[in-house]
Short mmCIF file of C-alpha atoms in Angstrom, two decimals:
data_model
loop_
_atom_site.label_atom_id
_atom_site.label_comp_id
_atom_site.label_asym_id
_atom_site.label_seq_id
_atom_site.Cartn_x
_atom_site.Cartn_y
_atom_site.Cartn_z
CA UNK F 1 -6.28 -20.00 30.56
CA UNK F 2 -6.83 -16.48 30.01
CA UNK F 3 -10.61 -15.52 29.21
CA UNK F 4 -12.35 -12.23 28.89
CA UNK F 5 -15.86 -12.65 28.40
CA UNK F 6 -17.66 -9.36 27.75
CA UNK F 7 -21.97 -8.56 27.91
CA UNK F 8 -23.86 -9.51 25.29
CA UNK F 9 -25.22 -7.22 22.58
CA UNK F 10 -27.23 -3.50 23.24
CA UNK F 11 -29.01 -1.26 21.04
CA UNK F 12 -29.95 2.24 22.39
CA UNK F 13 -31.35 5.29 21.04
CA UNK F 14 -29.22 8.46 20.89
CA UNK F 15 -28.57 10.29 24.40
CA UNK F 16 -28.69 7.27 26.08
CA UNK F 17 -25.94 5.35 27.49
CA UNK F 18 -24.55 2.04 27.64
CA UNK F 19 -22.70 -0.29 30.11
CA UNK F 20 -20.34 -2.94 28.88
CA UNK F 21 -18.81 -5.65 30.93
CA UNK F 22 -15.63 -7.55 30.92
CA UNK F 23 -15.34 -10.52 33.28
CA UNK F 24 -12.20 -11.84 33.50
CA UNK F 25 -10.87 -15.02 34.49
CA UNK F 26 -7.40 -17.01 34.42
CA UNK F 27 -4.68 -14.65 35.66
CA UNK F 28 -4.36 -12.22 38.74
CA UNK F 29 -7.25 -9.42 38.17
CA UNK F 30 -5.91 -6.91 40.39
CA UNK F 31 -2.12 -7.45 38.92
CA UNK F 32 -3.25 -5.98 35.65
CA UNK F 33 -4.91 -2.50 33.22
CA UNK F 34 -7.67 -3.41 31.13
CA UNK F 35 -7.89 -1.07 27.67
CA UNK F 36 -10.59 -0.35 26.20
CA UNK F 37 -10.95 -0.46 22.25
CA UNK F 38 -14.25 -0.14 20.00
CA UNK F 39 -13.80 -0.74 16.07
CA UNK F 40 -16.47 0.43 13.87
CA UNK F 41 -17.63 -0.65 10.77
CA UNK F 42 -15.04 -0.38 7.86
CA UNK F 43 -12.81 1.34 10.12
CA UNK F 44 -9.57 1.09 12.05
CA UNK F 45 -9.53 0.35 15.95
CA UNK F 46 -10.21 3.52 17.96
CA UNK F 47 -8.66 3.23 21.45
CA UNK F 48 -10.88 5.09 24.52
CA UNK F 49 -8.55 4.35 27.78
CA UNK F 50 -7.59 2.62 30.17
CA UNK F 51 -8.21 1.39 33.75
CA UNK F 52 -5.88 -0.17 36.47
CA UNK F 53 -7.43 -2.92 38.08
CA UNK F 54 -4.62 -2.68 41.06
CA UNK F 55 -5.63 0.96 42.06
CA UNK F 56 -8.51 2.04 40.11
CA UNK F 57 -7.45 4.67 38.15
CA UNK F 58 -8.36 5.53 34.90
CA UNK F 59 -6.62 7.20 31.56
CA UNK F 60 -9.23 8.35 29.02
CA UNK F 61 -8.44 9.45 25.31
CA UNK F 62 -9.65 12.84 25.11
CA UNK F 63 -11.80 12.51 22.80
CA UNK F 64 -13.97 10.69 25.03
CA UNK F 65 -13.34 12.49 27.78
CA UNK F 66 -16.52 13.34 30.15
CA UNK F 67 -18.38 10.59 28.35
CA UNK F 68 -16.38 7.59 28.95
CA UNK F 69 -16.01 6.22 32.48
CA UNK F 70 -14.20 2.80 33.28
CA UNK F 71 -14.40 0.85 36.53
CA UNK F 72 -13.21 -2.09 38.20
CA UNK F 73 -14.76 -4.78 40.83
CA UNK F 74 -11.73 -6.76 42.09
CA UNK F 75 -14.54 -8.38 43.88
CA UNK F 76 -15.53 -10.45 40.93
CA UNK F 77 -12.85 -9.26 38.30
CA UNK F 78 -15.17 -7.80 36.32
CA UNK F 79 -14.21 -4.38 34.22
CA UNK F 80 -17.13 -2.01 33.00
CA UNK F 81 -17.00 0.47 30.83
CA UNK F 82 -19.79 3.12 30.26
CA UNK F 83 -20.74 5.32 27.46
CA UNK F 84 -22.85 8.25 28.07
CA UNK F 85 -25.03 11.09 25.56
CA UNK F 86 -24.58 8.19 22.47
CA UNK F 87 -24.70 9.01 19.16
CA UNK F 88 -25.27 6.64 15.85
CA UNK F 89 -21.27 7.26 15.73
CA UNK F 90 -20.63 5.16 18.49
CA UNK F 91 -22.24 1.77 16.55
CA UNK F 92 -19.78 -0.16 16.76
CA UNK F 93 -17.87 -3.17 18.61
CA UNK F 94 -16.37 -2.25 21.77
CA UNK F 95 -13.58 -4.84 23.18
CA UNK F 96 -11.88 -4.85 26.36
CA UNK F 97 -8.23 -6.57 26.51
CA UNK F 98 -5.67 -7.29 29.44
CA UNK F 99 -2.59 -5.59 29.16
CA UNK F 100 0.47 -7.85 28.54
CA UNK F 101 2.77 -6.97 31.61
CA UNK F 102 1.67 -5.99 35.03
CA UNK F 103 1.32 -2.86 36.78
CA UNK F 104 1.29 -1.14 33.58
CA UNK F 105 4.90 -1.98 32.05
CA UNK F 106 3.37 -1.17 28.60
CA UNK F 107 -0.03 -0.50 27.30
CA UNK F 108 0.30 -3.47 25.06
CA UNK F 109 -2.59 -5.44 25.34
CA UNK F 110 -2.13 -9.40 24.74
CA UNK F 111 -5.60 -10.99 25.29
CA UNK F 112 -9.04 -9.04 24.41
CA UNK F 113 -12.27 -10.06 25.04
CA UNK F 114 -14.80 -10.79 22.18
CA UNK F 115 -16.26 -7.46 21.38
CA UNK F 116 -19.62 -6.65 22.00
CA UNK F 117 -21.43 -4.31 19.57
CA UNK F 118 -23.45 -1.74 20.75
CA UNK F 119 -26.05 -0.36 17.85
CA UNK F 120 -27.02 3.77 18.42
CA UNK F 121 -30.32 4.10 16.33
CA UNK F 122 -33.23 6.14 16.82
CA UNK R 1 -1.78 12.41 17.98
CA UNK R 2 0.14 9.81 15.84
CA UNK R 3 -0.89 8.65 12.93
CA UNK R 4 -0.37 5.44 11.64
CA UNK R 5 -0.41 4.69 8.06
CA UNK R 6 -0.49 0.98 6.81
CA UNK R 7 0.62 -0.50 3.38
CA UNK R 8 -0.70 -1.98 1.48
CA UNK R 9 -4.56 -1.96 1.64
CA UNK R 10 -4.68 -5.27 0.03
CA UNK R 11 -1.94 -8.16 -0.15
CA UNK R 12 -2.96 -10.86 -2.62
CA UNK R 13 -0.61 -13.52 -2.46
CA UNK R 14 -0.61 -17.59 -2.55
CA UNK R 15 -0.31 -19.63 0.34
CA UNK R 16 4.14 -19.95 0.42
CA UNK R 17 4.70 -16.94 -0.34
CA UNK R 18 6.40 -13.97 1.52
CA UNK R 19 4.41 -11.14 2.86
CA UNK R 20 5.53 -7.66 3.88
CA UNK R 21 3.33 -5.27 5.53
CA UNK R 22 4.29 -1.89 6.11
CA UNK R 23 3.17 0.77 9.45
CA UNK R 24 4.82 4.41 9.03
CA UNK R 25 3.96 6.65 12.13
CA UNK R 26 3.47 10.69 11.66
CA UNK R 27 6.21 11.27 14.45
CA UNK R 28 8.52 8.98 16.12
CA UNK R 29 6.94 6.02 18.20
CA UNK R 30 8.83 6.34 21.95
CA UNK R 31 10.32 3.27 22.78
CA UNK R 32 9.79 1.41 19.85
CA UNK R 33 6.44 0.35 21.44
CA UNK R 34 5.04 -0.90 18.15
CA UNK R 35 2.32 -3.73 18.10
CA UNK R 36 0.94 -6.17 15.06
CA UNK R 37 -2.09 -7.57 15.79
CA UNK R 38 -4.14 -10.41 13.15
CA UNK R 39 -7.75 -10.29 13.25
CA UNK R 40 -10.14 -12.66 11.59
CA UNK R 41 -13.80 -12.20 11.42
CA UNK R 42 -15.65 -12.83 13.52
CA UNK R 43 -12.64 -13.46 16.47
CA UNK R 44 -10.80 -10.98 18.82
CA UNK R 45 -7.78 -9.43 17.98
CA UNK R 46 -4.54 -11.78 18.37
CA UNK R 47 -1.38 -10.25 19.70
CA UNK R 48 1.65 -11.56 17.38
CA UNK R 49 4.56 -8.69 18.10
CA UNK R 50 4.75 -6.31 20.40
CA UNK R 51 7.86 -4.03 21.04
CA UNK R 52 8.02 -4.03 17.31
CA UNK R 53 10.68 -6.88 16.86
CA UNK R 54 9.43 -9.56 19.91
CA UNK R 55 6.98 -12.11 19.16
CA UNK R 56 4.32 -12.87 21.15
CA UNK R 57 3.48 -16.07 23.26
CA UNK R 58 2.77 -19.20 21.16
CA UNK R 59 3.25 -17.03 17.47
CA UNK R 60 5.02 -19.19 15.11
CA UNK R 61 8.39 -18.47 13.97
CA UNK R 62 7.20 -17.38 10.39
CA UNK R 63 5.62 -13.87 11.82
CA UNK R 64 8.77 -11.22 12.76
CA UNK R 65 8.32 -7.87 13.48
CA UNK R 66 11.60 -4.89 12.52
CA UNK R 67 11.84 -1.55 12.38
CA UNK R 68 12.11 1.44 14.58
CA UNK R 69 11.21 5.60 15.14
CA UNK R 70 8.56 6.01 12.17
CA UNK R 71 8.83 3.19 9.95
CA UNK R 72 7.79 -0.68 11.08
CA UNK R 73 7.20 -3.90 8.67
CA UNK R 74 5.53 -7.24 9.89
CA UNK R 75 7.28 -10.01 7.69
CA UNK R 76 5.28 -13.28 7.38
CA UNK R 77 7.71 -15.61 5.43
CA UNK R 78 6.03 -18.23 4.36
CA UNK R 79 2.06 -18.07 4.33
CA UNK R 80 -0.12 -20.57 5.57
CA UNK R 81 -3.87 -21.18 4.72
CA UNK R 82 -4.79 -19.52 8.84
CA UNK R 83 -2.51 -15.97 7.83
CA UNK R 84 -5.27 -14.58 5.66
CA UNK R 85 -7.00 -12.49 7.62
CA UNK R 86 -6.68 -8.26 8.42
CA UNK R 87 -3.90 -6.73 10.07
CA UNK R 88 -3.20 -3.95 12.09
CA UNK R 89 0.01 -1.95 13.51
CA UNK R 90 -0.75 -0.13 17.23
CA UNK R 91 1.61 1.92 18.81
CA UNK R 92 1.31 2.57 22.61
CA UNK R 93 4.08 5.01 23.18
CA UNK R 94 2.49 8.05 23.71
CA UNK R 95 -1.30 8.69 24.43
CA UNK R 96 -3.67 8.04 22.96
CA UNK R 97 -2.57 4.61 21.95
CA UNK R 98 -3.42 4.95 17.88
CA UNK R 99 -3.63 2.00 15.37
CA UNK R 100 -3.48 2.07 11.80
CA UNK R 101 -6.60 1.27 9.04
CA UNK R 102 -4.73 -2.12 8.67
CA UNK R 103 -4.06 -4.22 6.14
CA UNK R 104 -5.88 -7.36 4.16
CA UNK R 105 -3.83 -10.61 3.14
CA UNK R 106 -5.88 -12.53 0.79
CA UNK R 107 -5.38 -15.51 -1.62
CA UNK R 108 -4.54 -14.59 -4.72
#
């Protein structure tokens, strides 16, 4: 079966950066884009981009862009995702999910991993 | 960017009943590429309809999805005791894919 499992936990203070990672397991890495979605507390899900696992390249909302860089290791189908110059705005849960149909029919994503919340505190 | 609106805030309705949830975009979602997800806390997001009308793998029948350009409704027809939980529109027409503040189904 499909399973994202994603690192555990990180608190860091602001201008720092954090790494998240997404290891993947069940289906065909390399077939399929990974988005990437962070939900803070008492808000709505706030999408940041996306990655293609089959060539590597990467769309990222520009809101995030220069901070935000995703990556893939077909190697051991792990997708990271790395936040630089944090500030306390960025506490919040960050998920990565596979997208629903392959080689990036839709941006739909279908399974998502189960969040891992990185804390921004001084 | 587009903005998605949900409706209500809060459902409060008894396990049977009918629930209708409503998602109006600022602009026209290309393709009808309209998504409903459920979330429960503590748990990842669960895909139930994507393409605003087609359910997702393994959804029961109960959960349908209609609508199309700026307007989209997630129908639950009969609620069971697992529906109560937070729910969210996403569209992923146009970048950046946007979702909506969702909407909570509770028992009344």
């Amino acid at each position: 079966q499909v399973q994202l499992v994603q690192s555990g936990a990180e608190v860091r203070k602001p201008g720092a950066s954090v790494k998240v990672s997404c290891k993947a397991s069940g289906y065909t890495f390399s077939n399929y884009g990974i988005n990437w979605v962070r939900q803070a507390p008492g808000q709505g899900p706030e999408w940041l981009g996306w990655i293609s696992a089959y060539n590597g390249n990467a769309n990222y909302a520009q809101k995030f862009q220069g901070r935000v860089t995703m990556t893939t290791d077909t190697s051991t189908t792990t997708a990271y995702m790395e936040l630089k110059s944090l500030r306390s705005d960025d506490t919040a849960v960050y998920y990565c999910a596979k997208h629903l149909v392959a080689f990036a029919g839709t941006l739909v994503s279908d399974f998502w991993g189960q969040g891992t919340l990185v804390t921004v505190s001084s | 960017e587009i903005v998605l609106t949900q409706s209500p805030d809060t459902l409060s309705l008894s396990p049977g009943e009918r629930a209708t949830l409503s998602c109006r975009a600022s602009q026209g979602v290309a393709g009808s590429y309209l998504a409903w997800y459920q979330r429960k806390v503590g748990q990842a997001p669960r895909l139930l309809i994507y393409d605003a009308s087609s359910r997702a793998t393994g959804i029961p029948d109960r959960f349908s999805g209609s609508g199309s350009a700026t307007d989209f409704t997630l129908t639950i027809s009969r609620l069971e005791p697992e529906d109560f939980a937070v729910y969210y529109c996403q569209q992923y027409g146009s970048l950046p894919l946007t979702f909506g503040g969702g909407t909570k189904v509770e028992i009344k």
